[in-house]
PDB file of C-alpha atoms in Angstrom:
ATOM      1  CA  MET W   3      10.126   9.049   2.907  1.00  0.00           C
ATOM      2  CA  SER W   4       8.712   8.614   6.416  1.00  0.00           C
ATOM      3  CA  SER W   5       8.195   5.204   7.991  1.00  0.00           C
ATOM      4  CA  HIS W   6       5.617   4.579   5.273  1.00  0.00           C
ATOM      5  CA  PRO W   7       4.642   6.002   1.865  1.00  0.00           C
ATOM      6  CA  ALA W   8       2.259   8.967   1.651  1.00  0.00           C
ATOM      7  CA  GLN W   9      -1.329   8.513   0.468  1.00  0.00           C
ATOM      8  CA  GLY W  10      -1.308   8.189  -3.321  1.00  0.00           C
ATOM      9  CA  GLU W  11       2.493   8.044  -3.480  1.00  0.00           C
ATOM     10  CA  PHE W  12       3.887   5.778  -6.186  1.00  0.00           C
ATOM     11  CA  VAL W  13       6.546   3.390  -4.923  1.00  0.00           C
ATOM     12  CA  LYS W  14       8.604   0.419  -5.993  1.00  0.00           C
ATOM     13  CA  VAL W  15       8.409  -2.516  -3.600  1.00  0.00           C
ATOM     14  CA  GLY W  16      11.688  -3.904  -2.298  1.00  0.00           C
ATOM     15  CA  PRO W  17      12.842  -7.374  -3.333  1.00  0.00           C
ATOM     16  CA  MET W  18      10.085  -9.988  -3.168  1.00  0.00           C
ATOM     17  CA  GLY W  19      11.649 -12.808  -5.160  1.00  0.00           C
ATOM     18  CA  TYR W  20       8.418 -13.862  -6.832  1.00  0.00           C
ATOM     19  CA  GLY W  21       5.450 -12.686  -8.853  1.00  0.00           C
ATOM     20  CA  LEU W  22       4.883 -10.527 -11.869  1.00  0.00           C
ATOM     21  CA  SER W  23       7.039  -7.442 -12.243  1.00  0.00           C
ATOM     22  CA  THR W  24       3.868  -5.288 -12.368  1.00  0.00           C
ATOM     23  CA  PHE W  25       3.384  -6.066  -8.662  1.00  0.00           C
ATOM     24  CA  TYR W  26       6.618  -4.242  -7.852  1.00  0.00           C
ATOM     25  CA  ILE W  27       4.995  -0.846  -8.581  1.00  0.00           C
ATOM     26  CA  GLY W  28       1.993   0.612  -6.812  1.00  0.00           C
ATOM     27  CA  TYR W  29       0.552   3.633  -5.082  1.00  0.00           C
ATOM     28  CA  CYS W  30      -0.237   3.692  -1.384  1.00  0.00           C
ATOM     29  CA  VAL W  31      -3.900   3.619  -0.351  1.00  0.00           C
ATOM     30  CA  GLN W  32      -3.721   2.679   3.349  1.00  0.00           C
ATOM     31  CA  VAL W  33      -1.239   1.998   6.166  1.00  0.00           C
ATOM     32  CA  ARG W  34      -2.072  -0.105   9.220  1.00  0.00           C
ATOM     33  CA  LYS W  35       0.570   0.630  11.826  1.00  0.00           C
ATOM     34  CA  LYS W  36       2.088  -2.344  13.646  1.00  0.00           C
ATOM     35  CA  ALA W  37      -0.526  -4.713  12.190  1.00  0.00           C
ATOM     36  CA  GLY W  38       1.942  -6.850  10.238  1.00  0.00           C
ATOM     37  CA  LEU W  39       4.081  -9.783  11.130  1.00  0.00           C
ATOM     38  CA  HIS W  40       6.621  -8.941  13.862  1.00  0.00           C
ATOM     39  CA  GLY W  41       4.936  -5.561  14.445  1.00  0.00           C
ATOM     40  CA  SER W  42       5.712  -4.119  11.014  1.00  0.00           C
ATOM     41  CA  HIS W  43       3.280  -1.814   9.240  1.00  0.00           C
ATOM     42  CA  GLN W  44       0.875  -3.233   6.677  1.00  0.00           C
ATOM     43  CA  VAL W  45       1.049  -1.056   3.560  1.00  0.00           C
ATOM     44  CA  PHE W  46      -1.805  -1.433   1.082  1.00  0.00           C
ATOM     45  CA  LEU W  47      -0.836  -0.659  -2.501  1.00  0.00           C
ATOM     46  CA  ARG W  48      -3.015  -0.371  -5.585  1.00  0.00           C
ATOM     47  CA  HIS W  49      -1.256  -2.203  -8.406  1.00  0.00           C
ATOM     48  CA  PRO W  50      -1.497  -1.607 -12.188  1.00  0.00           C
ATOM     49  CA  ASP W  51      -4.200  -4.275 -12.721  1.00  0.00           C
ATOM     50  CA  GLY W  52      -6.468  -2.553 -10.165  1.00  0.00           C
ATOM     51  CA  SER W  53      -5.851  -5.053  -7.369  1.00  0.00           C
ATOM     52  CA  THR W  54      -5.079  -3.896  -3.842  1.00  0.00           C
ATOM     53  CA  VAL W  55      -2.362  -5.896  -2.100  1.00  0.00           C
ATOM     54  CA  CYS W  56      -1.222  -5.716   1.511  1.00  0.00           C
ATOM     55  CA  HIS W  57       2.577  -5.590   1.834  1.00  0.00           C
ATOM     56  CA  GLU W  58       4.404  -6.077   5.123  1.00  0.00           C
ATOM     57  CA  ASN W  59       8.011  -6.599   6.147  1.00  0.00           C
ATOM     58  CA  GLN W  60       9.156  -4.904   2.939  1.00  0.00           C
ATOM     59  CA  GLY W  61      10.964  -1.748   1.976  1.00  0.00           C
ATOM     60  CA  PHE W  62       9.622   0.826  -0.476  1.00  0.00           C
ATOM     61  CA  PHE W  63      11.479   3.092  -2.863  1.00  0.00           C
ATOM     62  CA  SER W  64      10.116   6.447  -4.056  1.00  0.00           C
ATOM     63  CA  LEU W  65       9.840   6.983  -7.794  1.00  0.00           C
ATOM     64  CA  SER W  66      11.201  10.008  -9.633  1.00  0.00           C
ATOM     65  CA  ASP W  67       8.734  12.359 -11.340  1.00  0.00           C
ATOM     66  CA  GLU W  68       9.601  10.786 -14.697  1.00  0.00           C
ATOM     67  CA  GLN W  69       9.050   7.266 -13.327  1.00  0.00           C
ATOM     68  CA  VAL W  70       5.685   8.300 -11.849  1.00  0.00           C
ATOM     69  CA  LEU W  71       4.531   9.546 -15.268  1.00  0.00           C
ATOM     70  CA  MET W  72       5.534   6.242 -16.863  1.00  0.00           C
ATOM     71  CA  ALA W  73       3.898   4.234 -14.054  1.00  0.00           C
ATOM     72  CA  LYS W  74       0.592   6.125 -14.301  1.00  0.00           C
ATOM     73  CA  SER W  75       0.244   5.072 -17.925  1.00  0.00           C
ATOM     74  CA  ILE W  76      -0.146   1.371 -16.983  1.00  0.00           C
ATOM     75  CA  PHE W  77      -2.694   1.696 -14.138  1.00  0.00           C
ATOM     76  CA  ASP W  78      -6.362   0.725 -14.539  1.00  0.00           C
ATOM     77  CA  THR W  79      -7.341   3.044 -11.659  1.00  0.00           C
ATOM     78  CA  PRO W  80      -5.550   6.406 -11.719  1.00  0.00           C
ATOM     79  CA  SER W  81      -4.432   7.568  -8.259  1.00  0.00           C
ATOM     80  CA  GLU W  82      -6.418  10.782  -8.767  1.00  0.00           C
ATOM     81  CA  GLU W  83      -9.633   8.730  -9.115  1.00  0.00           C
ATOM     82  CA  GLU W  84      -9.027   6.439  -6.121  1.00  0.00           C
ATOM     83  CA  ASP W  85     -11.998   6.432  -3.724  1.00  0.00           C
ATOM     84  CA  TYR W  86     -10.104   6.391  -0.431  1.00  0.00           C
ATOM     85  CA  ALA W  87     -13.308   6.999   1.564  1.00  0.00           C
ATOM     86  CA  ARG W  88     -14.636   3.477   1.015  1.00  0.00           C
ATOM     87  CA  GLY W  89     -11.800   1.846   2.971  1.00  0.00           C
ATOM     88  CA  TYR W  90      -9.924  -1.389   2.362  1.00  0.00           C
ATOM     89  CA  ARG W  91     -10.180  -5.023   3.422  1.00  0.00           C
ATOM     90  CA  CYS W  92      -7.184  -7.246   4.178  1.00  0.00           C
ATOM     91  CA  SER W  93      -6.956 -10.967   3.468  1.00  0.00           C
ATOM     92  CA  GLN W  94      -8.311 -11.721   6.965  1.00  0.00           C
ATOM     93  CA  GLY W  95     -11.462  -9.788   6.038  1.00  0.00           C
ATOM     94  CA  ILE W  96     -10.815  -6.838   8.364  1.00  0.00           C
ATOM     95  CA  HIS W  97     -12.196  -3.647   6.820  1.00  0.00           C
ATOM     96  CA  ARG W  98     -10.797  -0.251   7.832  1.00  0.00           C
ATOM     97  CA  ILE W  99     -11.548   3.266   6.598  1.00  0.00           C
ATOM     98  CA  GLY W 100      -8.903   5.983   6.679  1.00  0.00           C
ATOM     99  CA  PHE W 101      -5.332   6.335   5.554  1.00  0.00           C
ATOM    100  CA  VAL W 102      -3.178   5.759   8.646  1.00  0.00           C
ATOM    101  CA  ILE W 103      -4.802   3.220  10.952  1.00  0.00           C
ATOM    102  CA  GLU W 104      -3.305   3.213  14.434  1.00  0.00           C
ATOM    103  CA  PRO W 105      -3.043  -0.074  16.349  1.00  0.00           C
ATOM    104  CA  GLU W 106      -6.048  -1.069  18.412  1.00  0.00           C
ATOM    105  CA  PRO W 107      -5.465  -1.035  22.169  1.00  0.00           C
ATOM    106  CA  ALA W 108      -4.731  -4.434  23.695  1.00  0.00           C
ATOM    107  CA  ASN W 109      -7.669  -6.068  25.435  1.00  0.00           C
ATOM    108  CA  ASN W 110      -6.420  -6.969  28.904  1.00  0.00           C
ATOM    109  CA  ASN W 111      -9.420  -8.955  30.146  1.00  0.00           C
TER     110      ASN W 111
END
């Protein structure tokens, strides 16, 4: 895996210590480079219930082909039907379209 999951790639999220176990599996819909806390990437995952959650400062583990088949069976929105063109909005309300979003240049005014 590169520094982030590929578009549509199913992954298991590294240890979070909280939440429902269904939020440990998701497929990647967007990456915002260096937009997270401490300059980490923000990785947006679609979870089984259809929600999109922004993960940052976490590791991700690729799933085997067999695990991907099992994971697909519990998703409301299949990865093949994801409408990536509409973009995604983070909790701060910032909407971006595209898969890999590069950092915005610093404003040195």
